[in-house]
Short mmCIF file of C-alpha atoms and ligand atoms in Angstrom, two decimals:
data_model
loop_
_atom_site.label_atom_id
_atom_site.label_comp_id
_atom_site.label_asym_id
_atom_site.label_seq_id
_atom_site.Cartn_x
_atom_site.Cartn_y
_atom_site.Cartn_z
CA UNK A 1 -33.91 5.08 21.94
CA UNK A 2 -34.00 2.12 24.84
CA UNK A 3 -30.16 3.50 25.64
CA UNK A 4 -28.43 2.09 23.03
CA UNK A 5 -26.64 4.59 21.31
CA UNK A 6 -26.27 5.01 17.93
CA UNK A 7 -22.67 4.82 16.02
CA UNK A 8 -21.61 8.32 15.01
CA UNK A 9 -20.93 8.11 10.82
CA UNK A 10 -18.34 9.28 9.68
CA UNK A 11 -18.03 12.30 7.57
CA UNK A 12 -16.90 11.38 4.31
CA UNK A 13 -13.73 13.83 2.82
CA UNK A 14 -13.16 14.12 0.12
CA UNK A 15 -9.40 14.51 -0.98
CA UNK A 16 -7.57 17.29 -3.00
CA UNK A 17 -5.06 18.47 -3.92
CA UNK A 18 -2.77 18.49 -0.80
CA UNK A 19 -3.47 14.47 -0.28
CA UNK A 20 -2.59 12.61 -3.26
CA UNK A 21 -1.03 9.86 -2.10
CA UNK A 22 -1.82 7.56 0.40
CA UNK A 23 0.22 4.60 1.22
CA UNK A 24 -0.95 1.23 3.71
CA UNK A 25 1.18 -0.80 6.08
CA UNK A 26 -1.52 -3.25 5.99
CA UNK A 27 -0.44 -5.26 9.34
CA UNK A 28 -2.74 -7.73 11.77
CA UNK A 29 -4.16 -10.59 9.14
CA UNK A 30 -2.90 -13.34 11.40
CA UNK A 31 -3.63 -11.43 14.41
CA UNK A 32 -7.58 -11.93 12.65
CA UNK A 33 -7.60 -15.04 12.57
CA UNK A 34 -5.71 -16.12 15.53
CA UNK A 35 -8.91 -14.47 17.49
CA UNK A 36 -11.40 -15.82 14.97
CA UNK A 37 -9.10 -19.37 15.81
CA UNK A 38 -8.43 -19.68 12.09
CA UNK A 39 -5.67 -20.43 10.20
CA UNK A 40 -2.90 -17.19 9.28
CA UNK A 41 -3.89 -17.84 5.95
CA UNK A 42 -7.42 -17.14 6.99
CA UNK A 43 -6.63 -13.44 7.88
CA UNK A 44 -4.92 -12.98 4.25
CA UNK A 45 -7.87 -14.03 2.87
CA UNK A 46 -9.73 -11.34 4.50
CA UNK A 47 -7.06 -9.21 4.12
CA UNK A 48 -7.24 -9.11 0.22
CA UNK A 49 -10.96 -8.84 -0.08
CA UNK A 50 -10.65 -5.65 2.97
CA UNK A 51 -7.79 -4.43 -0.20
CA UNK A 52 -9.77 -4.30 -3.15
CA UNK A 53 -13.14 -2.46 -0.93
CA UNK A 54 -10.43 -0.16 0.29
CA UNK A 55 -8.53 0.64 -2.89
CA UNK A 56 -11.64 1.39 -4.46
CA UNK A 57 -12.83 3.41 -1.44
CA UNK A 58 -9.84 5.78 -2.15
CA UNK A 59 -10.46 6.60 -5.84
CA UNK A 60 -13.96 7.34 -4.68
CA UNK A 61 -12.57 10.23 -2.45
CA UNK A 62 -10.30 11.32 -5.09
CA UNK A 63 -6.97 10.02 -4.18
CA UNK A 64 -5.28 9.03 -6.87
CA UNK A 65 -2.17 7.36 -6.24
CA UNK A 66 -2.93 3.96 -3.27
CA UNK A 67 0.10 2.05 -2.06
CA UNK A 68 -0.04 -0.95 -0.43
CA UNK A 69 2.01 -3.11 1.24
CA UNK A 70 1.77 -6.57 0.29
CA UNK A 71 5.05 -8.43 0.81
CA UNK A 72 8.47 -7.45 1.98
CA UNK A 73 11.34 -8.95 1.40
CA UNK A 74 11.73 -9.96 4.62
CA UNK A 75 8.40 -11.77 4.43
CA UNK A 76 9.80 -14.77 2.39
CA UNK A 77 11.11 -15.82 5.84
CA UNK A 78 7.21 -16.91 6.93
CA UNK A 79 6.66 -20.81 7.36
CA UNK A 80 6.32 -21.81 3.50
CA UNK A 81 2.32 -22.88 3.66
CA UNK A 82 1.57 -19.10 4.38
CA UNK A 83 4.23 -17.62 1.31
CA UNK A 84 2.17 -19.98 -0.88
CA UNK A 85 -1.15 -18.47 0.19
CA UNK A 86 -0.01 -15.08 -0.08
CA UNK A 87 1.51 -16.15 -3.74
CA UNK A 88 -2.39 -17.31 -4.84
CA UNK A 89 -3.63 -14.66 -3.44
CA UNK A 90 -1.73 -12.25 -5.64
CA UNK A 91 -2.30 -14.93 -8.58
CA UNK A 92 -6.65 -13.76 -7.74
CA UNK A 93 -5.13 -10.95 -7.60
CA UNK A 94 -4.30 -10.12 -10.98
CA UNK A 95 -7.54 -11.54 -12.23
CA UNK A 96 -9.27 -9.13 -10.23
CA UNK A 97 -7.18 -6.20 -11.69
CA UNK A 98 -8.42 -7.29 -14.93
CA UNK A 99 -12.23 -6.97 -13.99
CA UNK A 100 -11.43 -3.43 -12.83
CA UNK A 101 -8.49 -2.17 -14.17
CA UNK A 102 -11.16 -0.07 -17.10
CA UNK A 103 -13.90 0.51 -14.58
CA UNK A 104 -12.15 2.01 -11.87
CA UNK A 105 -9.57 3.56 -14.39
CA UNK A 106 -6.57 1.65 -12.40
CA UNK A 107 -2.98 1.87 -13.49
CA UNK A 108 -0.99 -0.74 -11.54
CA UNK A 109 2.78 -1.23 -10.90
CA UNK A 110 4.64 -3.47 -8.73
CA UNK A 111 7.59 -1.81 -6.61
CA UNK A 112 9.76 -4.53 -5.42
CA UNK A 113 12.28 -6.60 -7.16
CA UNK A 114 10.35 -9.19 -9.55
CA UNK A 115 13.25 -11.63 -9.76
CA UNK A 116 12.62 -13.59 -6.79
CA UNK A 117 9.26 -14.60 -8.75
CA UNK A 118 8.77 -17.45 -10.78
CA UNK A 119 9.51 -16.28 -14.38
CA UNK A 120 5.39 -17.49 -15.17
CA UNK A 121 4.15 -14.67 -11.84
CA UNK A 122 6.73 -12.13 -13.04
CA UNK A 123 5.26 -12.40 -16.94
CA UNK A 124 1.83 -12.32 -15.33
CA UNK A 125 2.62 -9.27 -13.24
CA UNK A 126 4.70 -7.25 -16.04
CA UNK A 127 1.31 -7.59 -18.19
CA UNK A 128 -0.87 -6.24 -15.85
CA UNK A 129 1.64 -3.04 -15.48
CA UNK A 130 1.56 -3.07 -19.41
CA UNK A 131 -1.78 -3.36 -19.96
CA UNK A 132 -2.91 -1.16 -17.54
CA UNK A 133 -0.60 1.47 -18.71
CA UNK A 134 -3.58 3.57 -20.35
CA UNK A 135 -5.68 4.32 -17.06
CA UNK A 136 -4.98 6.87 -14.69
CA UNK A 137 -5.37 6.16 -11.28
CA UNK A 138 -2.30 5.04 -9.65
CA UNK A 139 -2.12 1.36 -7.28
CA UNK A 140 1.32 0.85 -5.68
CA UNK A 141 1.23 -3.04 -4.75
CA UNK A 142 4.63 -3.55 -2.76
CA UNK A 143 5.74 -7.26 -3.65
CA UNK A 144 8.74 -7.83 -2.36
CA UNK A 145 9.25 -4.73 -1.54
CA UNK A 146 11.45 -2.86 0.93
CA UNK A 147 13.03 0.35 1.77
CA UNK A 148 16.66 -0.49 2.36
CA UNK A 149 16.94 -2.59 -1.08
CA UNK A 150 15.19 -0.32 -3.13
CA UNK A 151 17.76 2.06 -2.55
CA UNK A 152 21.15 -0.20 -3.15
CA UNK A 153 18.87 -0.97 -6.22
CA UNK A 154 18.57 3.40 -7.32
CA UNK A 155 22.25 3.31 -6.72
CA UNK A 156 23.08 0.24 -8.21
CA UNK A 157 20.96 1.83 -11.51
CA UNK A 158 22.92 5.28 -11.36
CA UNK A 159 26.35 3.03 -10.81
CA UNK A 160 25.60 1.59 -14.24
CA UNK A 161 24.51 4.25 -16.12
CA UNK A 162 28.04 5.20 -15.67
CA UNK A 163 27.26 8.52 -12.63
CA UNK A 164 30.23 9.52 -10.25
CA UNK A 165 28.13 11.84 -8.06
CA UNK A 166 24.86 11.84 -7.81
CA UNK A 167 21.53 13.81 -6.47
CA UNK A 168 18.55 13.61 -5.02
CA UNK A 169 16.83 14.06 -8.45
CA UNK A 170 19.01 11.37 -9.32
CA UNK A 171 17.57 8.74 -6.62
CA UNK A 172 14.24 9.63 -7.37
CA UNK A 173 13.95 9.38 -10.81
CA UNK A 174 15.31 5.32 -10.06
CA UNK A 175 12.89 4.36 -7.01
CA UNK A 176 10.15 1.85 -8.08
CA UNK A 177 7.79 5.09 -7.56
CA UNK A 178 9.60 7.45 -10.49
CA UNK A 179 5.81 7.54 -11.74
CA UNK A 180 3.90 9.09 -8.86
CA UNK A 181 4.35 11.59 -5.75
CA UNK A 182 6.13 10.91 -2.68
CA UNK A 183 3.06 9.60 0.35
CA UNK A 184 0.73 12.37 2.29
CA UNK A 185 -0.18 9.73 4.37
CA UNK A 186 0.88 6.89 5.39
CA UNK A 187 -1.35 4.62 7.53
CA UNK A 188 -0.25 1.27 9.43
CA UNK A 189 -2.89 -0.73 11.41
CA UNK A 190 -3.07 -2.97 13.86
CA UNK A 191 -1.21 -1.02 16.22
CA UNK A 192 2.38 -1.01 15.68
CA UNK A 193 4.04 2.30 15.57
CA UNK A 194 6.69 1.27 13.22
CA UNK A 195 7.58 1.63 9.25
CA UNK A 196 9.11 -0.81 9.07
CA UNK A 197 11.15 -0.57 5.93
CA UNK A 198 8.12 0.62 3.74
CA UNK A 199 8.62 4.13 1.45
CA UNK A 200 11.71 5.35 3.82
CA UNK A 201 13.08 7.87 1.07
CA UNK A 202 9.19 8.66 -0.21
CA UNK A 203 8.10 8.61 3.80
CA UNK A 204 10.62 11.47 4.77
CA UNK A 205 7.80 14.24 5.06
CA UNK A 206 5.03 11.94 4.70
CA UNK A 207 2.47 12.23 8.03
CA UNK A 208 1.95 9.15 9.66
CA UNK A 209 -1.36 7.74 11.15
CA UNK A 210 -1.41 4.48 13.02
CA UNK A 211 -5.15 3.03 14.22
CA UNK A 212 -5.09 0.08 16.21
CA UNK A 213 -8.19 -2.02 14.10
CA UNK A 214 -6.67 -4.73 12.51
CA UNK A 215 -6.30 -4.73 8.28
CA UNK A 216 -8.67 -7.43 7.72
CA UNK A 217 -11.50 -5.16 10.24
CA UNK A 218 -10.47 -1.57 8.18
CA UNK A 219 -13.21 -0.13 6.94
CA UNK A 220 -14.24 2.61 4.48
CA UNK A 221 -15.47 4.74 7.94
CA UNK A 222 -11.35 4.17 9.03
CA UNK A 223 -9.74 5.34 6.11
CA UNK A 224 -12.78 8.56 6.46
CA UNK A 225 -10.94 8.65 10.63
CA UNK A 226 -7.84 8.69 8.91
CA UNK A 227 -7.94 11.19 5.90
CA UNK A 228 -9.82 13.50 8.70
CA UNK A 229 -6.55 13.43 10.80
CA UNK A 230 -4.77 14.36 8.15
CA UNK A 231 -6.43 17.53 7.43
CA UNK A 232 -5.72 18.47 10.99
CA UNK A 233 -2.16 18.28 10.29
CA UNK A 234 -0.42 21.05 9.63
CA UNK A 235 2.46 20.18 7.10
CA UNK A 236 5.77 22.22 7.37
CA UNK A 237 8.25 20.32 5.05
CA UNK A 238 11.25 21.73 7.41
CA UNK A 239 9.91 25.68 6.76
CA UNK A 240 7.92 27.81 8.90
CA UNK A 241 4.24 28.00 7.96
C1 FPP B 1 0.51 -8.02 7.91
O1 FPP B 1 -0.48 -9.00 8.35
C2 FPP B 1 0.15 -8.63 6.41
C3 FPP B 1 0.71 -9.07 5.61
C4 FPP B 1 2.30 -9.73 5.48
C5 FPP B 1 0.44 -9.94 3.91
C6 FPP B 1 -0.33 -8.77 3.45
C7 FPP B 1 -1.28 -9.97 2.54
C8 FPP B 1 -2.61 -9.16 1.99
C9 FPP B 1 -2.99 -8.02 2.45
C10 FPP B 1 -3.11 -9.94 1.75
C11 FPP B 1 -2.99 -10.31 0.17
C12 FPP B 1 -2.90 -9.70 -0.87
C13 FPP B 1 -2.01 -9.78 -2.12
C14 FPP B 1 -2.33 -9.09 -3.38
C15 FPP B 1 -0.80 -10.41 -2.41
P1 FPP B 1 0.58 -10.03 9.36
O2 FPP B 1 0.55 -11.37 8.62
O3 FPP B 1 1.82 -9.68 9.52
O4 FPP B 1 -0.05 -10.19 10.95
P2 FPP B 1 0.46 -10.27 12.38
O5 FPP B 1 1.48 -9.22 12.56
O6 FPP B 1 -1.35 -9.79 12.62
O7 FPP B 1 0.16 -11.94 12.44
#
């Protein structure tokens, strides 16, 4: 009517045993804020809200493991004010988790080296992990996380255990993600076509999905589109299917 084409609603697809884990590289907060003439911190604030919504939505479509890349080992190089703003959002996010962990059945894990955080923040991260351990849907928040750093950490743990020869299983058992399956799908927003040191080991056979949508604008429909694309792919894991 009146020449206005109604935007087609995306199809909500429920995940099955072939889609247990989606990981998100939440990129584009800074650009989103810049487009609005606002400081980068404003983009992170909206990005944190988007993160809450997307995690909840993934649970509602039966994706029982979600990982979000919230802060990398390299992100400390950002201006102090921006790092402080993200740390403040993290504090608020921990409070928020306590309001949803029981209702949404969320078991939270913080992936990465917690040694870089203040003792107070570290204690809060560890307490949230312990307090949510009885719930079953896994939420991994990667913080001070780097894929290379994670592998070095795993190898050092194995050396400490006295191993002189190691297997892939040994490495896997000592990664920050030893409690969950590898990601079936890795989604990156904001148009960059790279994985930036995220889940390097675990992502070896992940399907990759890139979208130009900036993270603060990433919506439930965008999840539907990524899932729809995922189910079109044929996963061979190196074999002939
Ligand atoms: C990438 O966008 C985003 C980050 C490095 C931080 C992600 C953080 C959040 C989503 C909010 C914080 C939430 C918690 C719980 C800590 P960018 O800043 O690199 O964007 P740009 O490439 O457009 O500059």
